[in-house]
mmCIF file of C-alpha atoms in Angstrom:
data_model
loop_
_atom_site.group_PDB
_atom_site.id
_atom_site.type_symbol
_atom_site.label_atom_id
_atom_site.label_comp_id
_atom_site.label_asym_id
_atom_site.label_seq_id
_atom_site.Cartn_x
_atom_site.Cartn_y
_atom_site.Cartn_z
ATOM 1 C CA ILE A 1 -3.146 -39.247 -10.089
ATOM 2 C CA ALA A 2 -2.619 -36.516 -12.270
ATOM 3 C CA ARG A 3 -5.458 -37.544 -14.256
ATOM 4 C CA ARG A 4 -7.485 -36.938 -11.294
ATOM 5 C CA TRP A 5 -6.170 -33.342 -11.214
ATOM 6 C CA SER A 6 -5.913 -32.540 -15.236
ATOM 7 C CA TRP A 7 -9.461 -31.094 -15.482
ATOM 8 C CA THR A 8 -11.770 -30.398 -12.751
ATOM 9 C CA SER A 9 -13.230 -26.840 -13.951
ATOM 10 C CA PRO A 10 -16.376 -25.818 -15.650
ATOM 11 C CA SER A 11 -15.225 -24.294 -18.816
ATOM 12 C CA THR A 12 -16.065 -20.938 -17.086
ATOM 13 C CA ILE A 13 -12.826 -21.319 -15.192
ATOM 14 C CA PRO A 14 -9.621 -21.392 -16.287
ATOM 15 C CA MET A 15 -7.194 -23.418 -15.253
ATOM 16 C CA PRO A 16 -4.287 -22.514 -13.855
ATOM 17 C CA ARG A 17 -1.050 -21.258 -16.583
ATOM 18 C CA GLY A 18 0.505 -24.989 -16.699
ATOM 19 C CA GLY A 19 -2.254 -27.076 -14.857
ATOM 20 C CA PHE A 20 -2.198 -28.457 -11.221
ATOM 21 C CA ALA A 21 1.544 -30.183 -10.893
ATOM 22 C CA GLU A 22 2.603 -27.001 -11.814
ATOM 23 C CA LEU A 23 0.944 -24.783 -8.962
ATOM 24 C CA PRO A 24 3.387 -24.663 -5.897
ATOM 25 C CA ALA A 25 2.768 -27.806 -3.456
ATOM 26 C CA GLU A 26 1.558 -26.109 -1.137
ATOM 27 C CA LEU A 27 -0.829 -24.822 -2.218
ATOM 28 C CA ARG A 28 -1.756 -27.888 -4.072
ATOM 29 C CA LEU A 29 -1.533 -29.345 -0.261
ATOM 30 C CA LEU A 30 -4.359 -26.932 0.153
ATOM 31 C CA LEU A 31 -6.857 -27.486 -2.457
ATOM 32 C CA VAL A 32 -6.939 -31.312 -1.737
ATOM 33 C CA SER A 33 -7.163 -30.520 2.025
ATOM 34 C CA GLU A 34 -9.617 -32.441 4.053
ATOM 35 C CA GLY A 35 -9.154 -31.031 7.142
ATOM 36 C CA THR A 36 -9.524 -27.959 8.716
ATOM 37 C CA LEU A 37 -8.590 -25.178 6.121
ATOM 38 C CA ALA A 38 -7.585 -22.912 9.173
ATOM 39 C CA HIS A 39 -5.289 -25.860 11.111
ATOM 40 C CA SER A 40 -3.780 -26.407 7.832
ATOM 41 C CA LEU A 41 -3.328 -22.577 6.983
ATOM 42 C CA GLU A 42 -1.433 -22.511 10.829
ATOM 43 C CA ALA A 43 0.588 -25.039 10.197
ATOM 44 C CA HIS A 44 2.164 -23.818 6.440
ATOM 45 C CA ARG A 45 1.624 -19.687 7.388
ATOM 46 C CA LEU A 46 3.212 -20.707 11.461
ATOM 47 C CA THR A 47 0.379 -17.672 13.326
ATOM 48 C CA ARG A 48 -3.082 -18.444 14.450
ATOM 49 C CA ILE A 49 -5.474 -17.971 10.949
ATOM 50 C CA VAL A 50 -8.689 -15.865 12.271
ATOM 51 C CA ALA A 51 -11.927 -15.516 10.463
ATOM 52 C CA ASP A 52 -12.258 -12.157 9.799
ATOM 53 C CA VAL A 53 -16.572 -12.275 8.747
ATOM 54 C CA GLU A 54 -17.653 -10.006 6.355
ATOM 55 C CA GLY A 55 -21.298 -10.572 5.910
ATOM 56 C CA HIS A 56 -23.934 -13.315 5.409
ATOM 57 C CA GLU A 57 -27.066 -12.740 4.717
ATOM 58 C CA GLU A 58 -30.017 -14.249 3.269
ATOM 59 C CA MET A 59 -29.508 -15.895 -0.432
ATOM 60 C CA LEU A 60 -31.545 -17.708 -3.515
ATOM 61 C CA LEU A 61 -30.045 -20.799 -4.405
ATOM 62 C CA ASP A 62 -29.026 -19.788 -8.953
ATOM 63 C CA ALA A 63 -29.097 -22.844 -11.154
ATOM 64 C CA ASP A 64 -25.268 -24.411 -9.735
ATOM 65 C CA HIS A 65 -25.236 -23.764 -6.117
ATOM 66 C CA ALA A 66 -29.112 -26.279 -6.150
ATOM 67 C CA ARG A 67 -27.010 -28.489 -8.110
ATOM 68 C CA TRP A 68 -25.198 -29.847 -6.012
ATOM 69 C CA LEU A 69 -26.895 -28.923 -3.472
ATOM 70 C CA HIS A 70 -29.880 -31.310 -4.012
ATOM 71 C CA ALA A 71 -31.497 -28.294 -3.472
ATOM 72 C CA HIS A 72 -33.879 -26.325 -6.203
ATOM 73 C CA PRO A 73 -33.299 -22.528 -7.756
ATOM 74 C CA ARG A 74 -34.945 -20.370 -5.796
ATOM 75 C CA ASP A 75 -34.481 -21.918 -1.886
ATOM 76 C CA THR A 76 -33.248 -20.519 0.213
ATOM 77 C CA ALA A 77 -30.096 -20.744 2.191
ATOM 78 C CA LEU A 78 -27.430 -18.265 4.197
ATOM 79 C CA SER A 79 -25.179 -17.372 2.269
ATOM 80 C CA ARG A 80 -21.075 -15.934 4.034
ATOM 81 C CA ARG A 81 -18.217 -14.135 3.484
ATOM 82 C CA VAL A 82 -15.591 -14.442 5.484
ATOM 83 C CA ALA A 83 -12.041 -13.937 4.956
ATOM 84 C CA LEU A 84 -9.079 -16.665 6.741
ATOM 85 C CA ARG A 85 -6.389 -13.903 8.196
ATOM 86 C CA GLU A 86 -3.521 -14.047 10.224
ATOM 87 C CA ALA A 87 -4.169 -12.762 13.608
ATOM 88 C CA ASP A 88 -1.689 -10.546 13.723
ATOM 89 C CA THR A 89 -1.030 -9.056 10.851
ATOM 90 C CA GLY A 90 -4.168 -9.479 9.387
ATOM 91 C CA ARG A 91 -3.446 -10.126 6.105
ATOM 92 C CA LEU A 92 -5.454 -12.250 3.991
ATOM 93 C CA VAL A 93 -4.686 -15.681 3.463
ATOM 94 C CA VAL A 94 -7.337 -16.843 2.210
ATOM 95 C CA HIS A 95 -10.962 -16.100 0.666
ATOM 96 C CA ALA A 96 -14.613 -17.633 1.218
ATOM 97 C CA ASP A 97 -17.735 -17.162 0.031
ATOM 98 C CA SER A 98 -20.550 -20.937 0.590
ATOM 99 C CA ALA A 99 -24.009 -21.177 1.223
ATOM 100 C CA LEU A 100 -25.349 -23.316 3.424
ATOM 101 C CA LEU A 101 -28.660 -24.894 3.443
ATOM 102 C CA LEU A 102 -29.414 -24.070 6.955
ATOM 103 C CA ASP A 103 -32.524 -26.122 7.598
ATOM 104 C CA ARG A 104 -30.025 -29.282 7.741
ATOM 105 C CA LEU A 105 -27.593 -28.207 9.793
ATOM 106 C CA PRO A 106 -28.058 -29.079 13.788
ATOM 107 C CA PRO A 107 -30.520 -25.785 15.702
ATOM 108 C CA THR A 108 -27.803 -24.961 17.541
ATOM 109 C CA PHE A 109 -25.189 -24.327 14.347
ATOM 110 C CA LEU A 110 -25.249 -21.422 13.978
ATOM 111 C CA ASP A 111 -25.006 -20.384 17.453
ATOM 112 C CA VAL A 112 -21.597 -21.951 17.563
ATOM 113 C CA LEU A 113 -20.625 -20.837 14.265
ATOM 114 C CA ALA A 114 -20.657 -16.923 16.089
ATOM 115 C CA ALA A 115 -18.559 -18.072 18.653
ATOM 116 C CA GLU A 116 -15.523 -20.350 16.114
ATOM 117 C CA PRO A 117 -12.913 -18.085 15.759
ATOM 118 C CA THR A 118 -11.822 -20.315 13.000
ATOM 119 C CA GLY A 119 -14.787 -20.705 11.485
ATOM 120 C CA LEU A 120 -17.312 -23.111 9.370
ATOM 121 C CA GLY A 121 -15.198 -25.874 9.877
ATOM 122 C CA GLY A 122 -13.854 -24.935 13.467
ATOM 123 C CA ALA A 123 -17.945 -25.411 13.983
ATOM 124 C CA PHE A 124 -18.556 -28.862 11.842
ATOM 125 C CA ALA A 125 -15.696 -30.027 14.588
ATOM 126 C CA ARG A 126 -17.421 -28.685 18.151
ATOM 127 C CA LEU A 127 -20.698 -29.684 17.099
ATOM 128 C CA ALA A 128 -18.630 -33.558 16.258
ATOM 129 C CA LEU A 129 -20.674 -32.612 12.199
ATOM 130 C CA GLU A 130 -18.992 -35.301 10.185
ATOM 131 C CA THR A 131 -18.010 -34.001 6.889
ATOM 132 C CA ARG A 132 -17.116 -35.418 3.655
ATOM 133 C CA ARG A 133 -15.978 -33.012 1.399
ATOM 134 C CA GLU A 134 -16.128 -33.252 -2.770
ATOM 135 C CA LEU A 135 -14.490 -31.011 -4.562
ATOM 136 C CA LEU A 136 -16.180 -29.870 -7.117
ATOM 137 C CA TRP A 137 -14.270 -27.512 -9.629
ATOM 138 C CA PHE A 138 -10.975 -25.573 -9.432
ATOM 139 C CA GLY A 139 -9.227 -23.025 -11.766
ATOM 140 C CA THR A 140 -7.948 -19.264 -11.639
ATOM 141 C CA THR A 141 -10.319 -16.790 -10.287
ATOM 142 C CA PRO A 142 -10.197 -12.657 -9.757
ATOM 143 C CA LEU A 143 -10.129 -11.738 -6.458
ATOM 144 C CA ARG A 144 -14.260 -10.472 -6.382
ATOM 145 C CA GLY A 145 -15.026 -8.439 -2.945
ATOM 146 C CA LEU A 146 -12.561 -7.612 -1.773
ATOM 147 C CA ARG A 147 -11.413 -4.611 0.806
ATOM 148 C CA PRO A 148 -9.147 -2.056 -1.021
ATOM 149 C CA GLY A 149 -6.118 -2.791 1.691
ATOM 150 C CA ASP A 150 -6.908 -6.851 0.564
ATOM 151 C CA HIS A 151 -5.936 -5.990 -3.118
ATOM 152 C CA ALA A 152 -2.690 -4.094 -2.605
ATOM 153 C CA LEU A 153 -1.433 -7.329 -0.780
ATOM 154 C CA ALA A 154 -3.569 -9.585 -2.230
ATOM 155 C CA GLY A 155 -3.115 -9.437 -5.649
ATOM 156 C CA ARG A 156 -6.859 -9.341 -8.365
ATOM 157 C CA ALA A 157 -6.330 -13.371 -8.720
ATOM 158 C CA GLY A 158 -5.818 -16.770 -7.129
ATOM 159 C CA VAL A 159 -6.719 -20.400 -7.815
ATOM 160 C CA SER A 160 -10.679 -21.116 -6.162
ATOM 161 C CA ARG A 161 -12.026 -24.388 -5.418
ATOM 162 C CA CYS A 162 -15.761 -25.142 -4.977
ATOM 163 C CA TYR A 163 -16.331 -27.924 -3.150
ATOM 164 C CA ARG A 164 -19.770 -29.274 -0.987
ATOM 165 C CA LEU A 165 -20.325 -30.691 2.487
ATOM 166 C CA ILE A 166 -21.283 -33.394 2.823
ATOM 167 C CA VAL A 167 -22.788 -35.368 6.610
ATOM 168 C CA ASP A 168 -24.650 -38.480 6.406
ATOM 169 C CA GLY A 169 -24.659 -38.599 3.040
ATOM 170 C CA THR A 170 -26.802 -35.337 2.291
ATOM 171 C CA PRO A 171 -25.258 -32.208 0.842
ATOM 172 C CA VAL A 172 -24.871 -29.079 3.719
ATOM 173 C CA CYS A 173 -22.984 -26.143 1.743
ATOM 174 C CA CYS A 174 -21.326 -25.601 -0.849
ATOM 175 C CA ILE A 175 -17.790 -23.265 -0.311
ATOM 176 C CA GLU A 176 -15.092 -21.193 -2.508
ATOM 177 C CA GLU A 177 -12.462 -20.936 -1.317
ATOM 178 C CA SER A 178 -9.559 -18.556 -3.287
ATOM 179 C CA PHE A 179 -6.241 -18.172 -2.689
ATOM 180 C CA PRO A 180 -4.216 -15.189 -3.340
ATOM 181 C CA ASP A 181 -1.766 -15.360 -5.971
ATOM 182 C CA ALA A 182 0.547 -13.131 -4.050
ATOM 183 C CA LEU A 183 0.813 -14.945 -0.937
ATOM 184 C CA PHE A 184 1.102 -18.786 -3.216
ATOM 185 C CA ARG A 185 2.734 -17.482 -6.211
ATOM 186 C CA PRO A 186 4.303 -15.051 -5.341
ATOM 187 C CA ALA A 187 6.547 -14.607 -8.420
ATOM 188 C CA GLU A 188 3.538 -14.659 -10.500
ATOM 189 C CA ARG A 189 2.924 -11.713 -9.711
ATOM 190 C CA GLY A 190 1.954 -8.352 -11.608
#
């Protein structure tokens, strides 16, 4: 087990201090979670979690995303930014960026996603799409693109993971999720 999580990050993404084994247990579990993240967070935080869509727009895949998605650089994808928040307080719990290849998903996917309060995982579940996650990397990253109020509570860095979702053997999206240090490792806040 220790070898499996010893290093899965590209050289540009630093490993958390002490490596995977030194992360808090609940963060390790969330990093390797195979279920809908919002549901796992609800169990962890004991409160309802909602997806706050901060933006979505058409993007052109860079070389890394194209390789991970078995696509071509500059292919079109949907870029989506979401903050998973505690419903009662609005507190940021996870920040996520995703790149979705809509031509590999059912035609109704965007309509279902728009109506699903828990985000991508809920939409995949509602459509009964069997998915498999494949971890691409994890490490310590700055929290980018946060609202000013989120930075005040979440801090400036977090542990992130990037994985791809595979449906019927074909990658359909890449998701990068950042778990704020201030929430998951409060003793290390600076």
